Coordinates of N, CA, C and O in Angstrom, one line a residue:
X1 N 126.5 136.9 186.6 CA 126.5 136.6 185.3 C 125.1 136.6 184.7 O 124.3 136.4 185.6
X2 N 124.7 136.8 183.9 CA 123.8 137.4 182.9 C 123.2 136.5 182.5 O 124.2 136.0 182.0
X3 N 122.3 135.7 182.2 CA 121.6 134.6 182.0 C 120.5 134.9 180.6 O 119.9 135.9 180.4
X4 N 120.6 134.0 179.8 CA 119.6 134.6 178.5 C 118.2 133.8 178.8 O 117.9 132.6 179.2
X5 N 117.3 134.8 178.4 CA 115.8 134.1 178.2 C 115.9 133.3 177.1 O 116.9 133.6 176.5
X6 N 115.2 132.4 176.7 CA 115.2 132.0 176.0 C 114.9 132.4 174.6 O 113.9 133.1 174.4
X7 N 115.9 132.0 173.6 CA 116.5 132.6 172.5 C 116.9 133.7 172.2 O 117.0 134.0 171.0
X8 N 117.2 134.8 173.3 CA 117.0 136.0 173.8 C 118.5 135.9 174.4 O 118.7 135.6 175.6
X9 N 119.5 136.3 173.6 CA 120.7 136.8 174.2 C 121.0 138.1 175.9 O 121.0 139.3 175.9
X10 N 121.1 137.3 176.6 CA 121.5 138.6 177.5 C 122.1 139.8 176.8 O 122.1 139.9 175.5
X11 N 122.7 140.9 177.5 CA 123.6 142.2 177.5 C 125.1 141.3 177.8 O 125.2 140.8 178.9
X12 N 125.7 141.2 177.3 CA 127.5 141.2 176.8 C 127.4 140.0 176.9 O 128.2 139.7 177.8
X13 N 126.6 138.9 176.3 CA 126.6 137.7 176.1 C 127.0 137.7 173.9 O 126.8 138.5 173.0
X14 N 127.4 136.9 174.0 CA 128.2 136.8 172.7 C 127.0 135.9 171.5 O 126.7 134.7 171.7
X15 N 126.7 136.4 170.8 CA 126.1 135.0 170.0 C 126.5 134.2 168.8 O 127.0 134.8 167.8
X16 N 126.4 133.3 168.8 CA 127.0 132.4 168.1 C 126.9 132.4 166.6 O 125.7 132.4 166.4
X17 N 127.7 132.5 165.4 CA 127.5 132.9 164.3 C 128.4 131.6 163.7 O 129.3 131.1 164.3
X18 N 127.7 131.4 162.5 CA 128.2 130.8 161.5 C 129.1 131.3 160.7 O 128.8 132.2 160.0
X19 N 130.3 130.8 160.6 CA 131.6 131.7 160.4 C 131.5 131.7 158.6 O 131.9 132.6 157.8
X20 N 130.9 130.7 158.3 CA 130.9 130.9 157.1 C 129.8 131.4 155.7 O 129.5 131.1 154.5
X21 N 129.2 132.3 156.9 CA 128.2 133.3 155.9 C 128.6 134.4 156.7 O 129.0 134.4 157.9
X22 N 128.6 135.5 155.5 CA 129.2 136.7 155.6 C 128.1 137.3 156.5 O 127.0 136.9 156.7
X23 N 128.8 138.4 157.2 CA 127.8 139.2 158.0 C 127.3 140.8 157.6 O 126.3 141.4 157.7
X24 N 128.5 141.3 156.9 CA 128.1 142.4 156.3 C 127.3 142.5 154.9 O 127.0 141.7 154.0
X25 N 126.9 144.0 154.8 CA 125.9 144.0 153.2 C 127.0 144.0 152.3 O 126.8 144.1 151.1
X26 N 127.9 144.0 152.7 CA 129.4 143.8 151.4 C 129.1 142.0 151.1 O 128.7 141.5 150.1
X27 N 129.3 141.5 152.2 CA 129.6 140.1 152.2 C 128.4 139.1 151.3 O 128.4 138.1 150.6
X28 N 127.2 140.0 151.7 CA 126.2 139.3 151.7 C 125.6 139.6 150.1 O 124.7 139.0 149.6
X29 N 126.3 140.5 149.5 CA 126.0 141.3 148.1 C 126.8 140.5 147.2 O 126.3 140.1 146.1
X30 N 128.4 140.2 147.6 CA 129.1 138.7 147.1 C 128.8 137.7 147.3 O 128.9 136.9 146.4
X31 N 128.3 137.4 148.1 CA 127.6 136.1 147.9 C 126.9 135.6 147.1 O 127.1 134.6 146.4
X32 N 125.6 136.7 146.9 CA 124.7 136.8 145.8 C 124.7 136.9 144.8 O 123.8 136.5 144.0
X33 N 126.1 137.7 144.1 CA 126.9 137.5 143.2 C 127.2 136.4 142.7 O 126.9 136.1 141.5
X34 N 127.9 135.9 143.3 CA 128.5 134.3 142.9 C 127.4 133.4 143.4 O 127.9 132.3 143.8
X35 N 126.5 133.4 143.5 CA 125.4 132.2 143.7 C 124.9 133.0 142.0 O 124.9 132.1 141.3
X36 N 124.5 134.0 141.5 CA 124.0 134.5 140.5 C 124.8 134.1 138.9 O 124.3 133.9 137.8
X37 N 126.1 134.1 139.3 CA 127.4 134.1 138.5 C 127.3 132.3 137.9 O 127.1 131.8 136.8
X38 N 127.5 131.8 139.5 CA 127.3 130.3 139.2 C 126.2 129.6 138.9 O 126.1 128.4 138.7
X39 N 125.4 130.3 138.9 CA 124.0 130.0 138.3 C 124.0 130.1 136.9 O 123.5 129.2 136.2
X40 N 124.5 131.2 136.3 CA 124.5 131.2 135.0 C 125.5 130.6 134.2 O 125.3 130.5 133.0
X41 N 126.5 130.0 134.6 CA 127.6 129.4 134.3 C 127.1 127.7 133.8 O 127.2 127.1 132.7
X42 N 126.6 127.4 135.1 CA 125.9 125.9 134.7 C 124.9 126.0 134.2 O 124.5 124.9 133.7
X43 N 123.9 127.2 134.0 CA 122.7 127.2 132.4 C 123.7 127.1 131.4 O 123.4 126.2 130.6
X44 N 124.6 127.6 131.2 CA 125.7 127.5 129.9 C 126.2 126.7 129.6 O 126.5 126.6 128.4
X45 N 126.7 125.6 130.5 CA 127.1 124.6 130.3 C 125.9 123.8 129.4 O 125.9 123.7 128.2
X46 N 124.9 123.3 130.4 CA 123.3 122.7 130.4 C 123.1 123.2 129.2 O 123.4 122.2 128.5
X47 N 122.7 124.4 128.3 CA 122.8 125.1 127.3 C 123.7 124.6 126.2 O 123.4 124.7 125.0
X48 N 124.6 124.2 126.6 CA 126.0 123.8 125.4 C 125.8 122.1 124.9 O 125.7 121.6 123.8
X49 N 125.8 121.5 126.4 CA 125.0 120.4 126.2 C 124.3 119.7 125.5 O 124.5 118.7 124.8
X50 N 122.9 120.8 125.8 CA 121.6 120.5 124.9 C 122.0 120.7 123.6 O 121.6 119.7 122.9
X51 N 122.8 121.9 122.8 CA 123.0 122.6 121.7 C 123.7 121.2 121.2 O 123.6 121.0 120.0
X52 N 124.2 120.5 121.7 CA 125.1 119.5 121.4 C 124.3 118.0 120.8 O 124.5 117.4 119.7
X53 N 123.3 117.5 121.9 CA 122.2 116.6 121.4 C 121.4 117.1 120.1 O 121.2 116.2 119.2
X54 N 120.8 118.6 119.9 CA 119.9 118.6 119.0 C 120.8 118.8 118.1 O 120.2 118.7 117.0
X55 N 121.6 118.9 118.0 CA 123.0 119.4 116.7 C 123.7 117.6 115.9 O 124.3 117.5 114.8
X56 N 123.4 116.7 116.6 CA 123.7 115.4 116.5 C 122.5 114.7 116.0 O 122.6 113.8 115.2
X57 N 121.3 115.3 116.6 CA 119.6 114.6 115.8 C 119.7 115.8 114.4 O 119.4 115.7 113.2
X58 N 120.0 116.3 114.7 CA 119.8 117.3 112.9 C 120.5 116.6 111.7 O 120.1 116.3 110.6
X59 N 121.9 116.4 112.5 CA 122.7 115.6 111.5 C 122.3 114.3 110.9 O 122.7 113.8 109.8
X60 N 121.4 113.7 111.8 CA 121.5 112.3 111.7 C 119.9 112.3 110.6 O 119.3 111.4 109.9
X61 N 119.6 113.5 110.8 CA 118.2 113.7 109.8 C 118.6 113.9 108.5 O 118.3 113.2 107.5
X62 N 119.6 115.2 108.6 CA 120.0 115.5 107.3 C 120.5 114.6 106.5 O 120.0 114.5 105.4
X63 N 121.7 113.7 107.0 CA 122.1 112.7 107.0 C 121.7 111.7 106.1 O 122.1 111.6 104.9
X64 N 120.7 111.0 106.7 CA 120.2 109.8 106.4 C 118.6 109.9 106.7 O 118.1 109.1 105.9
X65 N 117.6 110.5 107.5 CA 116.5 110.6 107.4 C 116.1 111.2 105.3 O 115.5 110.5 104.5
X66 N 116.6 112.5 105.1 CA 115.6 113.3 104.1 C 116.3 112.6 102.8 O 115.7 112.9 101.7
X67 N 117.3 111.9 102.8 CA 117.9 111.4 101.4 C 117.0 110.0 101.5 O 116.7 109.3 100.6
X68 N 116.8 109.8 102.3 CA 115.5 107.9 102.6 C 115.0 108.5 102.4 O 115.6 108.9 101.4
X69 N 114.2 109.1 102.5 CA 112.7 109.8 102.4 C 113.0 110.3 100.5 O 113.1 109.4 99.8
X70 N 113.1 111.0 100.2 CA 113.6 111.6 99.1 C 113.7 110.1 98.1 O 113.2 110.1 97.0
X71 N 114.3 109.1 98.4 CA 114.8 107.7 97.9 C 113.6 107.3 97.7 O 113.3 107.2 96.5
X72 N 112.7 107.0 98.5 CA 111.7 106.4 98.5 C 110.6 107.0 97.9 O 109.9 106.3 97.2
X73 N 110.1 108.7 98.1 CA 109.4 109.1 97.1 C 109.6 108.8 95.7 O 108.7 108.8 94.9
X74 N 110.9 108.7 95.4 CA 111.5 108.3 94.2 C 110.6 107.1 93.6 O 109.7 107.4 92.9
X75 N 110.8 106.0 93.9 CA 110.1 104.9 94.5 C 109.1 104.5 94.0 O 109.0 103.6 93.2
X76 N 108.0 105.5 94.7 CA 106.5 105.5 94.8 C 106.3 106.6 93.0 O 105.3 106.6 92.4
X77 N 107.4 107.3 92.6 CA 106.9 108.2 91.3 C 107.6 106.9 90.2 O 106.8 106.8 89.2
X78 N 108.5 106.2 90.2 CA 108.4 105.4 89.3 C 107.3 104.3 89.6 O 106.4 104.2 88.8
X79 N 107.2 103.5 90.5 CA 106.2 102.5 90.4 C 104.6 103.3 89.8 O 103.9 102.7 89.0
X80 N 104.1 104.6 90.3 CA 103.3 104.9 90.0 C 103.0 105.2 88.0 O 102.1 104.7 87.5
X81 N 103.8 105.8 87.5 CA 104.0 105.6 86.3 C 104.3 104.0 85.9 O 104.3 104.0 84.7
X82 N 104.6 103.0 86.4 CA 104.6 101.7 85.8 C 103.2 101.4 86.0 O 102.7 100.6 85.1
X83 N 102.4 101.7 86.9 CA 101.1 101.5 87.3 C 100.1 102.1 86.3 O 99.1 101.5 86.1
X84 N 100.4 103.8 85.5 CA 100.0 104.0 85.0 C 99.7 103.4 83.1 O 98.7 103.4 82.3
X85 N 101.3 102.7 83.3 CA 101.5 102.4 81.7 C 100.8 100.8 81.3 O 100.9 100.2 80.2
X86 N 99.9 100.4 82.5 CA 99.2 99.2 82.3 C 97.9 99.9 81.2 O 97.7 99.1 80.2
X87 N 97.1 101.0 81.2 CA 96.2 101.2 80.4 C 96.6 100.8 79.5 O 96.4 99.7 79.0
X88 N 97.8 102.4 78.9 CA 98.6 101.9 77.7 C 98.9 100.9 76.9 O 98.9 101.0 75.7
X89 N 99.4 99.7 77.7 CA 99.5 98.2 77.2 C 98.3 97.8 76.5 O 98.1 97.3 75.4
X90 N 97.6 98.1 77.7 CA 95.9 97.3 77.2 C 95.6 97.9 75.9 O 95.3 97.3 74.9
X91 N 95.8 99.5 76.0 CA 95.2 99.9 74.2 C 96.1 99.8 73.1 O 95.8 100.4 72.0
X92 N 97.2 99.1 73.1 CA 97.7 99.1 71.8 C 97.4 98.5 70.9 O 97.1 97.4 71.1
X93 N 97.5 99.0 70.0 CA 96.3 98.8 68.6 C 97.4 97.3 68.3 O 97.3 96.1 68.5
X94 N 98.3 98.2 67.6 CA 99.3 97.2 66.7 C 100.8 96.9 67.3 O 101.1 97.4 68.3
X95 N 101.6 95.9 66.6 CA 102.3 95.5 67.3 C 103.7 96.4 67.3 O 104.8 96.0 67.8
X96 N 103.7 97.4 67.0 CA 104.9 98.6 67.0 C 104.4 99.7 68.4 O 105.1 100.2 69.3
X97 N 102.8 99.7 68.1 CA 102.8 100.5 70.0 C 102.6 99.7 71.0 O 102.3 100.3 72.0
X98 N 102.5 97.9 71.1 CA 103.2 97.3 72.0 C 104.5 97.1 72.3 O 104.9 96.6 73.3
X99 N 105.2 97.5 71.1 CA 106.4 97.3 71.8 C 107.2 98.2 72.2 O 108.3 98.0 72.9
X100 N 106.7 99.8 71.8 CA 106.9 100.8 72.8 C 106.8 101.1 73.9 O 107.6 101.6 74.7
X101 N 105.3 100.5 74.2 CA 104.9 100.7 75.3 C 105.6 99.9 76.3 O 105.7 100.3 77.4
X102 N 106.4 98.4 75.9 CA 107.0 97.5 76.6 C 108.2 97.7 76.7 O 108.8 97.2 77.6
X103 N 108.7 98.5 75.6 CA 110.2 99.0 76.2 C 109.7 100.2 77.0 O 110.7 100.1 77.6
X104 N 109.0 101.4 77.6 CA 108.9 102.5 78.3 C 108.6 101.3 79.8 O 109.2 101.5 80.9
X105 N 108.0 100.6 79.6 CA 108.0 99.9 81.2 C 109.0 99.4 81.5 O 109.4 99.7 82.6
X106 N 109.9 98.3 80.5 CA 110.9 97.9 81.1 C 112.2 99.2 81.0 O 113.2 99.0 81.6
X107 N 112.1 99.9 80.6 CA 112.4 101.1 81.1 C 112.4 101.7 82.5 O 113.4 102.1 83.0
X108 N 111.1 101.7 83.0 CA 110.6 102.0 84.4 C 110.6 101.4 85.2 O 110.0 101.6 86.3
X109 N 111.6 99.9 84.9 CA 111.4 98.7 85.8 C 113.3 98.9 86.2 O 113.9 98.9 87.3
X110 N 113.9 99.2 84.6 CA 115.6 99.3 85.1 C 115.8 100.6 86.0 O 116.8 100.7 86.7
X111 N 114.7 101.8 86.0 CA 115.0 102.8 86.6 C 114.4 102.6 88.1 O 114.8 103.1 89.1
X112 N 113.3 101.7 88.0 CA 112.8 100.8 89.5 C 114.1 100.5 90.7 O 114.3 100.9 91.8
X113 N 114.9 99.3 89.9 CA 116.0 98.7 90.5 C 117.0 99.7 90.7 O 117.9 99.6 91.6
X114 N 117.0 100.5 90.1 CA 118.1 101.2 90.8 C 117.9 102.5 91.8 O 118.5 102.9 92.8
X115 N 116.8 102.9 91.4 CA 116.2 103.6 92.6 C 116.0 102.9 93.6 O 116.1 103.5 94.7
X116 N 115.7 101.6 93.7 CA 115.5 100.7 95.3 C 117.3 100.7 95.8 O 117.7 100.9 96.9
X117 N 117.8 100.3 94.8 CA 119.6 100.0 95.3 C 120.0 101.4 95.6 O 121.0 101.2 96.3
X118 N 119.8 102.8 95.6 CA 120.1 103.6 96.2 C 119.7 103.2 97.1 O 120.5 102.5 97.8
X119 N 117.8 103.3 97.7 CA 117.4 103.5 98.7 C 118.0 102.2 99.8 O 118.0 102.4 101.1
X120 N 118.6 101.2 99.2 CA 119.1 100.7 100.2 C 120.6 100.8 100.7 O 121.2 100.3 101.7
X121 N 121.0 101.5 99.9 CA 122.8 101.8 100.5 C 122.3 103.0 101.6 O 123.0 103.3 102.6
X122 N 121.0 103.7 101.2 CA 120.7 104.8 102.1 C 120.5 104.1 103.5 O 121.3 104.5 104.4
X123 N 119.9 103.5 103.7 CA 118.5 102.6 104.8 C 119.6 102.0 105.9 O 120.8 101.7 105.7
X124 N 118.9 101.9 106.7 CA 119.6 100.7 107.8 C 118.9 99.1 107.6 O 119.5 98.1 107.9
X125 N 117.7 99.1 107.1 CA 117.2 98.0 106.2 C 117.4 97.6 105.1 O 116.5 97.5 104.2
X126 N 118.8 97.1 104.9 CA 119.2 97.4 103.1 C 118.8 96.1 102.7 O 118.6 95.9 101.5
X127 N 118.3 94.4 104.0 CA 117.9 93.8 102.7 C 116.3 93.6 102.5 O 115.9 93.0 101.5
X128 N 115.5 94.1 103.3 CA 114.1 94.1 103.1 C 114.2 95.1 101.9 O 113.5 94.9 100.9
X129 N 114.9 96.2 102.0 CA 114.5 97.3 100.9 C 115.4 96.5 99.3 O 115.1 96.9 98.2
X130 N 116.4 95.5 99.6 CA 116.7 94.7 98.3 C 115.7 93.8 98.1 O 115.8 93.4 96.9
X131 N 114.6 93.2 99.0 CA 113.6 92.6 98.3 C 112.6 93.5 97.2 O 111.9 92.9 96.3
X132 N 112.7 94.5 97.4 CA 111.7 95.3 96.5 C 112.8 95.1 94.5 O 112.3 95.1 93.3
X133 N 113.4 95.0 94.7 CA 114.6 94.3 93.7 C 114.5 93.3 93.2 O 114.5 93.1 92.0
X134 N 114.3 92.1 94.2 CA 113.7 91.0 93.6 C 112.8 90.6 92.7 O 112.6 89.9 91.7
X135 N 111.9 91.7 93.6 CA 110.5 91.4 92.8 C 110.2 92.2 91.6 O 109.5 91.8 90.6
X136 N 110.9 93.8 91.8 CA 111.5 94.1 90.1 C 111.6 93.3 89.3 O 110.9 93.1 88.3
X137 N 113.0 92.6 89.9 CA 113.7 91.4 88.6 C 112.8 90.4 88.2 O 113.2 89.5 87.4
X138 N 111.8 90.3 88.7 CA 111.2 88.7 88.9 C 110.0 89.3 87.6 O 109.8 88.6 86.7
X139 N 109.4 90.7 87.7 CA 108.7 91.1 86.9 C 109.4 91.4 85.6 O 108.8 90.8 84.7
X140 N 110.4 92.1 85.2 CA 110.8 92.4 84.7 C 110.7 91.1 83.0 O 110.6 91.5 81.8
X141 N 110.8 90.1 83.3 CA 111.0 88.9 82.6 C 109.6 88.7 81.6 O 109.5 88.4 80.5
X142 N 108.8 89.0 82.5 CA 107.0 89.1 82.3 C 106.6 89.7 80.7 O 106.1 89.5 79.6
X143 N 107.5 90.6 81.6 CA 107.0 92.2 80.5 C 107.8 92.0 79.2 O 107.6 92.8 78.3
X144 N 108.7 91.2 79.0 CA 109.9 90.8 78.1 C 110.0 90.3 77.4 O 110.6 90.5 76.4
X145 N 108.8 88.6 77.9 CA 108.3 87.5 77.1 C 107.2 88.1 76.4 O 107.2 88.3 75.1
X146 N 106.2 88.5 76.9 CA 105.4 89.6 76.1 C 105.5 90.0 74.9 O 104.9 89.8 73.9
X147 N 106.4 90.5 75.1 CA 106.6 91.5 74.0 C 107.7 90.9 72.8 O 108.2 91.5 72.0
X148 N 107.8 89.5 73.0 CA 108.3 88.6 72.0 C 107.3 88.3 71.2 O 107.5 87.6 70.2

């Protein structure tokens, strides 16, 4: 009987194979195939996935991020024009361009409150953003007696 050196199969000694990897370049060409196949399968998946996360942050921008944003510039262009119409106040001569001037602000105070009451049905902070309302309403009264 034929005895093997070490790791060194004898002559008509049999060697032991792993039944489940192919032995031929056919076998071995399928294999590579479907390791290649299923590789790209689960990038597609992984791929569909992902497509799925950023497709759900887009919405949630378009959504409700750029109309808050947009709300709030709103905001900052009426307050800035009420900020502007304080010179005005100060220069009126007589008491007919005070009271223009005092109806264009309380003008810009009713167009104030309702641009905050959008921005807060927009917001997930709807009552910090209804305090800016308050303080509208609270001025609004100011500007009112004034001009009595």
């Amino acid at each position: 009987m034929a005895t093997a050196v070490e790791g060194v199969p004898a002559s008509g000694m049999k060697r032991w194979r792993i039944a489940i990897l192919p032995q031929t370049i056919r076998g071995k060409l399928a294999v590579a195939f479907g390791v290649v196949a299923a590789t790209a399968i689960v990038a597609g998946v992984v791929g569909e996935s992902s497509y799925e996360v950023v497709n759900e942050k887009l919405a949630t921008i378009n959504d409700v991020s750029v109309p808050s944003m947009v709300a709030a510039q709103r905001i900052g262009e009426i307050t800035a024009r009420i900020a502007a119409s304080a010179p005005a106040l100060h220069s009126a001569t007589t008491e007919a361009e005070l009271t223009v001037q005092l109806d264009r602000l309380n003008a810009h105070l009713t167009e104030l409150q309702v641009s905050v009451e959008q921005l807060a049905e927009l917001s997930d902070d709807a009552d910090r953003v209804r305090h800016l309302n308050v303080l509208a309403g609270q001025a609004a009264p100011m500007f009112a007696v004034q001009g009595d």
